[in-house]
């Protein structure tokens, strides 16, 4: 059994993660909300450490591997934030938020196998360390543990977990199979993002409302917010994937493309190539130097050619257009918050959306 990943402490400050300065969070109510969420995030972290434990020695090491590698805890933070639309009692919300984070963690093990990714959170991916079968089974164990946690909260929580899990799987299935004949590739891709990323973030927002006894009419707005900000989150990831700074991202530039995954910049380039010769030329380079070699061991010359093609895509207008599209989805997410009462929660959710699209890793 190989050693586990080094433990990386997550920042427990919501105000730090969201960039909520004293100027933005200026009132006593704002600062009180931030302090409450920071305290609850510590409870989530403690529950993660106590729940991601298995009696089996192998499962215990592999199950804690990516947890120990760190994480921003975006989904728990969102659940704890929307909980303050209700009673503010986060006892059950902490449990739900922990289950949702474990579900997210489980999906990472599976995603890395599907994408043949060699890095995750700055460390070698689980499938690189232990192989595909162990990584998949570890993800399955974590899904089971998340379901056990949700079962403590009753039938509604079980249904929420099952519905989210179904969408996660359908999203991965549709990504794997690809668009059907006659289906628009971009529309298909956005739906995959909604299922794979948006559904889990939306569930976190919804859980905060449900398990804090907030007004039921607020569920719809926060679910729409979560789904749309999840799409924006992934579109920013598409841009970050092309980043030339792997020290920040924890990945080699173009990791998704090298695994044969068609992200939005590539899809937009394919659209443009039908009428633009420069775009067609770049598409040919990406196809021959990157996509056709997905999963292969490349020579230094082949690696250099792939690096150059990915750098060219990074500088192409389609990547800037992807960034703009992410901002559009984030703006729509903020617009969905209109029915929420004015105050600290709405202000923080708005800032949350801004931070999602302004991040660099």
mmCIF file of C-alpha atoms in Angstrom:
data_model
loop_
_atom_site.group_PDB
_atom_site.id
_atom_site.type_symbol
_atom_site.label_atom_id
_atom_site.label_comp_id
_atom_site.label_asym_id
_atom_site.label_seq_id
_atom_site.Cartn_x
_atom_site.Cartn_y
_atom_site.Cartn_z
ATOM 1 C CA UNK A 1 0.000 0.000 0.000
ATOM 2 C CA UNK A 2 1.457 3.332 -1.028
ATOM 3 C CA UNK A 3 1.489 6.311 1.341
ATOM 4 C CA UNK A 4 -1.472 8.653 1.398
ATOM 5 C CA UNK A 5 -1.374 12.213 0.118
ATOM 6 C CA UNK A 6 0.071 14.899 2.393
ATOM 7 C CA UNK A 7 -2.586 16.659 4.446
ATOM 8 C CA UNK A 8 -3.347 20.150 3.121
ATOM 9 C CA UNK A 9 -5.292 22.470 5.394
ATOM 10 C CA UNK A 10 -8.236 24.220 3.799
ATOM 11 C CA UNK A 11 -8.877 27.876 4.555
ATOM 12 C CA UNK A 12 -11.733 27.951 7.078
ATOM 13 C CA UNK A 13 -12.495 31.603 6.479
ATOM 14 C CA UNK A 14 -15.532 32.245 4.306
ATOM 15 C CA UNK A 15 -14.639 35.917 4.092
ATOM 16 C CA UNK A 16 -11.158 34.970 2.868
ATOM 17 C CA UNK A 17 -12.408 32.511 0.263
ATOM 18 C CA UNK A 18 -15.025 34.902 -1.102
ATOM 19 C CA UNK A 19 -12.914 38.021 -0.822
ATOM 20 C CA UNK A 20 -15.525 39.609 1.438
ATOM 21 C CA UNK A 21 -13.598 42.593 2.702
ATOM 22 C CA UNK A 22 -14.736 44.866 5.499
ATOM 23 C CA UNK A 23 -15.971 47.257 2.816
ATOM 24 C CA UNK A 24 -18.311 44.627 1.370
ATOM 25 C CA UNK A 25 -19.246 42.924 4.632
ATOM 26 C CA UNK A 26 -19.414 46.128 6.606
ATOM 27 C CA UNK A 27 -22.315 45.632 9.020
ATOM 28 C CA UNK A 28 -22.392 43.707 12.265
ATOM 29 C CA UNK A 29 -25.013 41.398 10.732
ATOM 30 C CA UNK A 30 -22.729 40.641 7.775
ATOM 31 C CA UNK A 31 -19.782 39.888 10.009
ATOM 32 C CA UNK A 32 -21.950 37.750 12.277
ATOM 33 C CA UNK A 33 -23.090 35.675 9.299
ATOM 34 C CA UNK A 34 -19.509 35.150 8.156
ATOM 35 C CA UNK A 35 -18.439 34.080 11.646
ATOM 36 C CA UNK A 36 -21.355 31.650 11.940
ATOM 37 C CA UNK A 37 -20.545 30.030 8.606
ATOM 38 C CA UNK A 38 -16.845 29.777 9.408
ATOM 39 C CA UNK A 39 -17.755 27.997 12.654
ATOM 40 C CA UNK A 40 -20.118 25.639 10.834
ATOM 41 C CA UNK A 41 -17.478 24.923 8.171
ATOM 42 C CA UNK A 42 -15.219 23.722 10.964
ATOM 43 C CA UNK A 43 -18.012 21.345 11.987
ATOM 44 C CA UNK A 44 -18.275 20.072 8.403
ATOM 45 C CA UNK A 45 -14.518 19.545 8.282
ATOM 46 C CA UNK A 46 -14.602 17.607 11.538
ATOM 47 C CA UNK A 47 -17.486 15.460 10.288
ATOM 48 C CA UNK A 48 -15.658 14.774 7.024
ATOM 49 C CA UNK A 49 -12.660 13.529 8.987
ATOM 50 C CA UNK A 50 -14.829 11.312 11.181
ATOM 51 C CA UNK A 51 -17.071 9.954 8.402
ATOM 52 C CA UNK A 52 -14.450 9.241 5.737
ATOM 53 C CA UNK A 53 -13.069 6.407 7.833
ATOM 54 C CA UNK A 54 -13.324 2.729 6.936
ATOM 55 C CA UNK A 55 -12.584 -0.356 9.007
ATOM 56 C CA UNK A 56 -10.842 -1.901 6.018
ATOM 57 C CA UNK A 57 -7.229 -0.710 5.877
ATOM 58 C CA UNK A 58 -7.064 -0.379 2.089
ATOM 59 C CA UNK A 59 -10.392 1.465 1.854
ATOM 60 C CA UNK A 60 -9.367 3.796 4.674
ATOM 61 C CA UNK A 61 -6.185 4.864 2.882
ATOM 62 C CA UNK A 62 -7.737 5.239 -0.566
ATOM 63 C CA UNK A 63 -10.933 6.853 0.734
ATOM 64 C CA UNK A 64 -9.079 9.579 2.620
ATOM 65 C CA UNK A 65 -6.556 10.215 -0.140
ATOM 66 C CA UNK A 66 -8.302 13.081 -1.943
ATOM 67 C CA UNK A 67 -9.865 14.392 1.259
ATOM 68 C CA UNK A 68 -6.398 14.830 2.719
ATOM 69 C CA UNK A 69 -5.292 16.568 -0.484
ATOM 70 C CA UNK A 70 -7.512 19.520 0.408
ATOM 71 C CA UNK A 71 -10.398 21.339 -1.226
ATOM 72 C CA UNK A 72 -12.229 24.649 -1.048
ATOM 73 C CA UNK A 73 -15.467 23.156 0.368
ATOM 74 C CA UNK A 74 -17.501 25.325 -1.984
ATOM 75 C CA UNK A 75 -20.635 23.166 -1.747
ATOM 76 C CA UNK A 76 -20.789 23.004 2.065
ATOM 77 C CA UNK A 77 -20.195 26.744 2.234
ATOM 78 C CA UNK A 78 -23.121 27.328 -0.116
ATOM 79 C CA UNK A 79 -25.424 25.064 1.925
ATOM 80 C CA UNK A 80 -24.464 26.828 5.133
ATOM 81 C CA UNK A 81 -25.030 30.184 3.480
ATOM 82 C CA UNK A 82 -28.547 29.435 2.246
ATOM 83 C CA UNK A 83 -29.371 27.939 5.653
ATOM 84 C CA UNK A 84 -29.419 31.477 6.983
ATOM 85 C CA UNK A 85 -32.517 32.131 4.902
ATOM 86 C CA UNK A 86 -34.241 29.975 7.519
ATOM 87 C CA UNK A 87 -33.896 29.447 11.221
ATOM 88 C CA UNK A 88 -30.113 29.547 11.166
ATOM 89 C CA UNK A 89 -30.002 26.183 12.966
ATOM 90 C CA UNK A 90 -27.373 24.305 10.978
ATOM 91 C CA UNK A 91 -27.353 20.986 12.863
ATOM 92 C CA UNK A 92 -28.971 19.041 10.025
ATOM 93 C CA UNK A 93 -27.462 21.313 7.384
ATOM 94 C CA UNK A 94 -23.955 20.334 8.526
ATOM 95 C CA UNK A 95 -24.857 16.668 8.058
ATOM 96 C CA UNK A 96 -26.344 17.298 4.599
ATOM 97 C CA UNK A 97 -23.411 19.509 3.593
ATOM 98 C CA UNK A 98 -20.957 16.798 4.647
ATOM 99 C CA UNK A 99 -22.849 14.182 2.627
ATOM 100 C CA UNK A 100 -22.859 16.444 -0.430
ATOM 101 C CA UNK A 101 -19.126 17.078 -0.117
ATOM 102 C CA UNK A 102 -18.467 13.325 0.167
ATOM 103 C CA UNK A 103 -20.625 12.820 -2.941
ATOM 104 C CA UNK A 104 -18.509 15.413 -4.742
ATOM 105 C CA UNK A 105 -15.345 13.715 -3.504
ATOM 106 C CA UNK A 106 -16.586 10.347 -4.796
ATOM 107 C CA UNK A 107 -17.305 11.825 -8.208
ATOM 108 C CA UNK A 108 -13.699 13.020 -8.476
ATOM 109 C CA UNK A 109 -12.396 9.442 -8.215
ATOM 110 C CA UNK A 110 -14.695 8.390 -11.047
ATOM 111 C CA UNK A 111 -14.020 11.486 -13.172
ATOM 112 C CA UNK A 112 -10.271 10.947 -13.045
ATOM 113 C CA UNK A 113 -10.692 7.385 -14.294
ATOM 114 C CA UNK A 114 -13.024 8.479 -17.101
ATOM 115 C CA UNK A 115 -10.703 11.335 -18.103
ATOM 116 C CA UNK A 116 -7.464 9.400 -17.472
ATOM 117 C CA UNK A 117 -6.276 12.401 -15.445
ATOM 118 C CA UNK A 118 -2.894 12.073 -13.778
ATOM 119 C CA UNK A 119 -3.281 14.897 -11.234
ATOM 120 C CA UNK A 120 -5.975 16.030 -8.813
ATOM 121 C CA UNK A 121 -5.687 18.768 -6.195
ATOM 122 C CA UNK A 122 -1.960 18.973 -6.776
ATOM 123 C CA UNK A 123 -1.251 15.275 -6.132
ATOM 124 C CA UNK A 124 -1.223 12.192 -8.374
ATOM 125 C CA UNK A 125 -4.782 11.053 -9.064
ATOM 126 C CA UNK A 126 -6.008 7.963 -7.225
ATOM 127 C CA UNK A 127 -6.178 5.916 -10.403
ATOM 128 C CA UNK A 128 -2.539 6.809 -11.116
ATOM 129 C CA UNK A 129 -1.516 5.562 -7.661
ATOM 130 C CA UNK A 130 -3.715 2.460 -7.284
ATOM 131 C CA UNK A 131 -5.213 1.795 -10.707
ATOM 132 C CA UNK A 132 -8.662 2.234 -12.218
ATOM 133 C CA UNK A 133 -10.453 -0.540 -10.363
ATOM 134 C CA UNK A 134 -9.424 0.642 -6.903
ATOM 135 C CA UNK A 135 -10.266 4.262 -7.777
ATOM 136 C CA UNK A 136 -13.746 3.303 -9.028
ATOM 137 C CA UNK A 137 -14.470 1.122 -6.012
ATOM 138 C CA UNK A 138 -13.276 3.862 -3.665
ATOM 139 C CA UNK A 139 -15.668 6.278 -5.309
ATOM 140 C CA UNK A 140 -18.464 3.727 -4.856
ATOM 141 C CA UNK A 141 -17.651 3.398 -1.158
ATOM 142 C CA UNK A 142 -17.787 7.158 -0.726
ATOM 143 C CA UNK A 143 -21.145 7.352 -2.524
ATOM 144 C CA UNK A 144 -22.439 4.708 -0.092
ATOM 145 C CA UNK A 145 -21.132 6.657 2.908
ATOM 146 C CA UNK A 146 -22.808 9.854 1.650
ATOM 147 C CA UNK A 147 -26.105 7.979 1.310
ATOM 148 C CA UNK A 148 -25.792 6.689 4.881
ATOM 149 C CA UNK A 149 -25.398 10.251 6.111
ATOM 150 C CA UNK A 150 -28.406 11.503 4.153
ATOM 151 C CA UNK A 151 -30.504 8.620 5.506
ATOM 152 C CA UNK A 152 -30.140 10.148 8.978
ATOM 153 C CA UNK A 153 -32.174 13.126 7.753
ATOM 154 C CA UNK A 154 -35.203 11.250 6.474
ATOM 155 C CA UNK A 155 -36.941 10.304 3.264
ATOM 156 C CA UNK A 156 -36.733 13.767 1.686
ATOM 157 C CA UNK A 157 -32.965 13.813 2.095
ATOM 158 C CA UNK A 158 -32.668 10.328 0.604
ATOM 159 C CA UNK A 159 -34.706 11.440 -2.399
ATOM 160 C CA UNK A 160 -32.543 14.549 -2.833
ATOM 161 C CA UNK A 161 -29.394 12.408 -2.740
ATOM 162 C CA UNK A 162 -30.802 9.821 -5.162
ATOM 163 C CA UNK A 163 -31.986 12.436 -7.645
ATOM 164 C CA UNK A 164 -28.605 14.178 -7.559
ATOM 165 C CA UNK A 165 -26.727 10.895 -7.955
ATOM 166 C CA UNK A 166 -28.886 9.991 -10.944
ATOM 167 C CA UNK A 167 -28.084 13.293 -12.639
ATOM 168 C CA UNK A 168 -24.373 12.885 -11.942
ATOM 169 C CA UNK A 169 -24.381 9.484 -13.622
ATOM 170 C CA UNK A 170 -26.504 10.646 -16.565
ATOM 171 C CA UNK A 171 -24.182 13.600 -17.066
ATOM 172 C CA UNK A 172 -21.148 11.318 -17.179
ATOM 173 C CA UNK A 173 -22.964 8.889 -19.482
ATOM 174 C CA UNK A 174 -23.961 11.622 -21.920
ATOM 175 C CA UNK A 175 -20.437 13.056 -21.858
ATOM 176 C CA UNK A 176 -19.046 9.603 -22.631
ATOM 177 C CA UNK A 177 -21.497 8.811 -25.447
ATOM 178 C CA UNK A 178 -21.472 12.315 -26.928
ATOM 179 C CA UNK A 179 -24.224 14.216 -28.729
ATOM 180 C CA UNK A 180 -26.767 12.262 -30.760
ATOM 181 C CA UNK A 181 -27.155 12.700 -34.505
ATOM 182 C CA UNK A 182 -28.579 16.128 -35.182
ATOM 183 C CA UNK A 183 -28.045 17.363 -31.615
ATOM 184 C CA UNK A 184 -26.181 20.634 -31.213
ATOM 185 C CA UNK A 185 -22.812 19.812 -29.566
ATOM 186 C CA UNK A 186 -22.764 22.986 -27.469
ATOM 187 C CA UNK A 187 -26.312 22.452 -26.182
ATOM 188 C CA UNK A 188 -25.375 18.863 -25.344
ATOM 189 C CA UNK A 189 -22.234 20.039 -23.555
ATOM 190 C CA UNK A 190 -24.059 22.624 -21.439
ATOM 191 C CA UNK A 191 -26.562 19.962 -20.365
ATOM 192 C CA UNK A 192 -23.681 17.700 -19.354
ATOM 193 C CA UNK A 193 -22.293 20.532 -17.214
ATOM 194 C CA UNK A 194 -25.709 21.127 -15.664
ATOM 195 C CA UNK A 195 -25.955 17.444 -14.742
ATOM 196 C CA UNK A 196 -22.361 16.800 -13.657
ATOM 197 C CA UNK A 197 -21.589 20.072 -11.880
ATOM 198 C CA UNK A 198 -24.717 22.189 -11.592
ATOM 199 C CA UNK A 199 -26.853 19.476 -10.001
ATOM 200 C CA UNK A 200 -24.545 19.008 -7.021
ATOM 201 C CA UNK A 201 -24.124 22.726 -6.379
ATOM 202 C CA UNK A 202 -27.895 23.209 -6.727
ATOM 203 C CA UNK A 203 -28.461 20.377 -4.236
ATOM 204 C CA UNK A 204 -26.160 22.079 -1.757
ATOM 205 C CA UNK A 205 -28.097 25.334 -2.044
ATOM 206 C CA UNK A 206 -31.401 23.481 -1.779
ATOM 207 C CA UNK A 207 -30.253 21.498 1.259
ATOM 208 C CA UNK A 208 -29.476 24.700 3.113
ATOM 209 C CA UNK A 209 -33.047 25.891 2.588
ATOM 210 C CA UNK A 210 -34.730 22.547 3.338
ATOM 211 C CA UNK A 211 -32.856 21.648 6.505
ATOM 212 C CA UNK A 212 -33.041 25.111 8.063
ATOM 213 C CA UNK A 213 -36.832 25.325 7.642
ATOM 214 C CA UNK A 214 -36.533 28.314 5.325
ATOM 215 C CA UNK A 215 -39.646 29.342 3.351
ATOM 216 C CA UNK A 216 -40.289 26.645 0.695
ATOM 217 C CA UNK A 217 -40.770 29.281 -2.009
ATOM 218 C CA UNK A 218 -37.045 30.057 -1.757
ATOM 219 C CA UNK A 219 -36.047 26.573 -2.910
ATOM 220 C CA UNK A 220 -36.692 27.309 -6.598
ATOM 221 C CA UNK A 221 -34.554 30.472 -6.746
ATOM 222 C CA UNK A 222 -31.573 28.952 -4.934
ATOM 223 C CA UNK A 223 -31.755 25.772 -7.051
ATOM 224 C CA UNK A 224 -31.729 27.872 -10.223
ATOM 225 C CA UNK A 225 -28.847 29.890 -8.797
ATOM 226 C CA UNK A 226 -26.894 26.743 -7.956
ATOM 227 C CA UNK A 227 -27.457 25.115 -11.320
ATOM 228 C CA UNK A 228 -26.417 28.183 -13.298
ATOM 229 C CA UNK A 229 -23.430 28.998 -11.138
ATOM 230 C CA UNK A 230 -22.381 25.357 -11.516
ATOM 231 C CA UNK A 231 -22.331 25.761 -15.294
ATOM 232 C CA UNK A 232 -20.349 28.989 -14.928
ATOM 233 C CA UNK A 233 -17.956 27.176 -12.570
ATOM 234 C CA UNK A 234 -17.240 24.471 -15.128
ATOM 235 C CA UNK A 235 -16.851 26.918 -18.018
ATOM 236 C CA UNK A 236 -14.224 28.731 -15.976
ATOM 237 C CA UNK A 237 -12.589 25.335 -15.456
ATOM 238 C CA UNK A 238 -12.485 24.973 -19.249
ATOM 239 C CA UNK A 239 -10.470 28.187 -19.406
ATOM 240 C CA UNK A 240 -8.303 27.242 -16.418
ATOM 241 C CA UNK A 241 -7.578 23.888 -18.088
ATOM 242 C CA UNK A 242 -5.615 25.826 -20.696
ATOM 243 C CA UNK A 243 -3.681 27.773 -18.056
ATOM 244 C CA UNK A 244 0.101 27.834 -18.539
ATOM 245 C CA UNK A 245 0.635 27.742 -14.741
ATOM 246 C CA UNK A 246 0.268 24.150 -13.490
ATOM 247 C CA UNK A 247 1.611 25.170 -10.074
ATOM 248 C CA UNK A 248 -1.682 27.011 -9.514
ATOM 249 C CA UNK A 249 -4.050 24.586 -11.216
ATOM 250 C CA UNK A 250 -2.419 21.307 -10.163
ATOM 251 C CA UNK A 251 -2.723 20.090 -13.765
ATOM 252 C CA UNK A 252 -0.712 20.045 -16.969
ATOM 253 C CA UNK A 253 -2.088 22.684 -19.393
ATOM 254 C CA UNK A 254 -4.760 21.122 -21.602
ATOM 255 C CA UNK A 255 -5.318 18.101 -19.338
ATOM 256 C CA UNK A 256 -8.904 17.694 -20.535
ATOM 257 C CA UNK A 257 -7.985 18.022 -24.202
ATOM 258 C CA UNK A 258 -5.090 15.578 -23.823
ATOM 259 C CA UNK A 259 -7.628 13.106 -22.419
ATOM 260 C CA UNK A 260 -9.823 13.603 -25.476
ATOM 261 C CA UNK A 261 -12.450 15.710 -23.656
ATOM 262 C CA UNK A 262 -14.035 18.367 -25.887
ATOM 263 C CA UNK A 263 -14.375 21.501 -23.744
ATOM 264 C CA UNK A 264 -16.237 24.635 -24.818
ATOM 265 C CA UNK A 265 -13.253 26.415 -26.422
ATOM 266 C CA UNK A 266 -12.754 23.389 -28.701
ATOM 267 C CA UNK A 267 -16.478 23.154 -29.485
ATOM 268 C CA UNK A 268 -16.590 26.834 -30.395
ATOM 269 C CA UNK A 269 -13.466 26.409 -32.506
ATOM 270 C CA UNK A 270 -15.171 23.594 -34.418
ATOM 271 C CA UNK A 271 -18.136 25.868 -35.118
ATOM 272 C CA UNK A 272 -15.863 28.655 -36.334
ATOM 273 C CA UNK A 273 -13.722 26.349 -38.465
ATOM 274 C CA UNK A 274 -16.589 25.914 -40.926
ATOM 275 C CA UNK A 275 -16.149 29.520 -42.103
ATOM 276 C CA UNK A 276 -12.701 30.597 -40.844
ATOM 277 C CA UNK A 277 -9.523 29.161 -42.361
ATOM 278 C CA UNK A 278 -7.317 30.156 -39.405
ATOM 279 C CA UNK A 279 -9.675 28.384 -37.017
ATOM 280 C CA UNK A 280 -9.707 25.358 -39.325
ATOM 281 C CA UNK A 281 -5.909 25.277 -39.314
ATOM 282 C CA UNK A 282 -5.732 25.392 -35.531
ATOM 283 C CA UNK A 283 -8.407 22.710 -35.294
ATOM 284 C CA UNK A 284 -6.322 20.459 -37.559
ATOM 285 C CA UNK A 285 -3.291 20.981 -35.309
ATOM 286 C CA UNK A 286 -5.281 20.169 -32.170
ATOM 287 C CA UNK A 287 -6.766 17.100 -33.791
ATOM 288 C CA UNK A 288 -3.459 15.658 -34.995
ATOM 289 C CA UNK A 289 -1.187 16.788 -32.140
ATOM 290 C CA UNK A 290 -3.531 16.448 -29.134
ATOM 291 C CA UNK A 291 -6.869 14.704 -29.652
ATOM 292 C CA UNK A 292 -5.647 11.856 -31.868
ATOM 293 C CA UNK A 293 -2.884 11.139 -29.341
ATOM 294 C CA UNK A 294 -5.148 11.067 -26.261
ATOM 295 C CA UNK A 295 -3.872 8.473 -23.827
ATOM 296 C CA UNK A 296 -0.659 7.808 -25.760
ATOM 297 C CA UNK A 297 2.887 8.173 -24.506
ATOM 298 C CA UNK A 298 4.309 10.988 -26.603
ATOM 299 C CA UNK A 299 7.882 11.729 -27.628
ATOM 300 C CA UNK A 300 9.412 15.089 -26.611
ATOM 301 C CA UNK A 301 8.735 16.395 -30.122
ATOM 302 C CA UNK A 302 5.091 15.299 -29.974
ATOM 303 C CA UNK A 303 4.686 16.808 -26.514
ATOM 304 C CA UNK A 304 6.151 20.093 -27.753
ATOM 305 C CA UNK A 305 3.721 20.154 -30.683
ATOM 306 C CA UNK A 306 0.791 19.468 -28.351
ATOM 307 C CA UNK A 307 1.933 22.212 -25.965
ATOM 308 C CA UNK A 308 2.125 24.699 -28.838
ATOM 309 C CA UNK A 309 -1.336 23.821 -30.158
ATOM 310 C CA UNK A 310 -2.865 24.151 -26.684
ATOM 311 C CA UNK A 311 -1.131 27.500 -26.179
ATOM 312 C CA UNK A 312 -2.576 28.686 -29.494
ATOM 313 C CA UNK A 313 -6.071 27.680 -28.377
ATOM 314 C CA UNK A 314 -5.531 29.514 -25.097
ATOM 315 C CA UNK A 315 -4.817 32.739 -27.011
ATOM 316 C CA UNK A 316 -7.626 32.270 -29.538
ATOM 317 C CA UNK A 317 -10.824 34.371 -29.320
ATOM 318 C CA UNK A 318 -12.918 31.235 -28.642
ATOM 319 C CA UNK A 319 -11.310 30.983 -25.212
ATOM 320 C CA UNK A 320 -12.181 34.608 -24.439
ATOM 321 C CA UNK A 321 -15.702 33.847 -25.666
ATOM 322 C CA UNK A 322 -15.870 30.931 -23.208
ATOM 323 C CA UNK A 323 -14.884 33.289 -20.401
ATOM 324 C CA UNK A 324 -17.625 35.693 -21.468
ATOM 325 C CA UNK A 325 -20.148 32.859 -21.531
ATOM 326 C CA UNK A 326 -19.178 31.890 -17.990
ATOM 327 C CA UNK A 327 -19.818 35.462 -16.871
ATOM 328 C CA UNK A 328 -23.214 35.389 -18.606
ATOM 329 C CA UNK A 329 -24.248 32.259 -16.724
ATOM 330 C CA UNK A 330 -23.050 33.823 -13.466
ATOM 331 C CA UNK A 331 -25.093 36.957 -14.174
ATOM 332 C CA UNK A 332 -28.170 34.801 -14.775
ATOM 333 C CA UNK A 333 -27.487 32.984 -11.511
ATOM 334 C CA UNK A 334 -27.444 36.301 -9.638
ATOM 335 C CA UNK A 335 -30.652 37.380 -11.387
ATOM 336 C CA UNK A 336 -32.339 34.213 -10.074
ATOM 337 C CA UNK A 337 -31.781 35.521 -6.537
ATOM 338 C CA UNK A 338 -34.217 38.385 -7.045
ATOM 339 C CA UNK A 339 -36.995 36.799 -4.898
ATOM 340 C CA UNK A 340 -34.646 36.436 -1.911
ATOM 341 C CA UNK A 341 -34.921 39.030 0.847
ATOM 342 C CA UNK A 342 -32.265 41.722 0.815
ATOM 343 C CA UNK A 343 -29.547 41.276 3.353
ATOM 344 C CA UNK A 344 -26.318 39.500 4.185
ATOM 345 C CA UNK A 345 -27.221 36.148 2.564
ATOM 346 C CA UNK A 346 -28.190 37.667 -0.778
ATOM 347 C CA UNK A 347 -25.091 39.855 -0.698
ATOM 348 C CA UNK A 348 -22.819 36.884 -0.002
ATOM 349 C CA UNK A 349 -24.447 34.723 -2.698
ATOM 350 C CA UNK A 350 -23.882 37.510 -5.202
ATOM 351 C CA UNK A 351 -20.250 37.745 -4.164
ATOM 352 C CA UNK A 352 -20.041 33.937 -4.359
ATOM 353 C CA UNK A 353 -21.036 34.131 -8.030
ATOM 354 C CA UNK A 354 -18.470 36.831 -8.719
ATOM 355 C CA UNK A 355 -15.721 34.810 -7.044
ATOM 356 C CA UNK A 356 -16.568 31.690 -9.066
ATOM 357 C CA UNK A 357 -15.890 33.440 -12.367
ATOM 358 C CA UNK A 358 -12.905 35.459 -11.137
ATOM 359 C CA UNK A 359 -10.907 32.500 -9.828
ATOM 360 C CA UNK A 360 -7.671 31.301 -11.431
ATOM 361 C CA UNK A 361 -7.497 27.762 -10.004
#
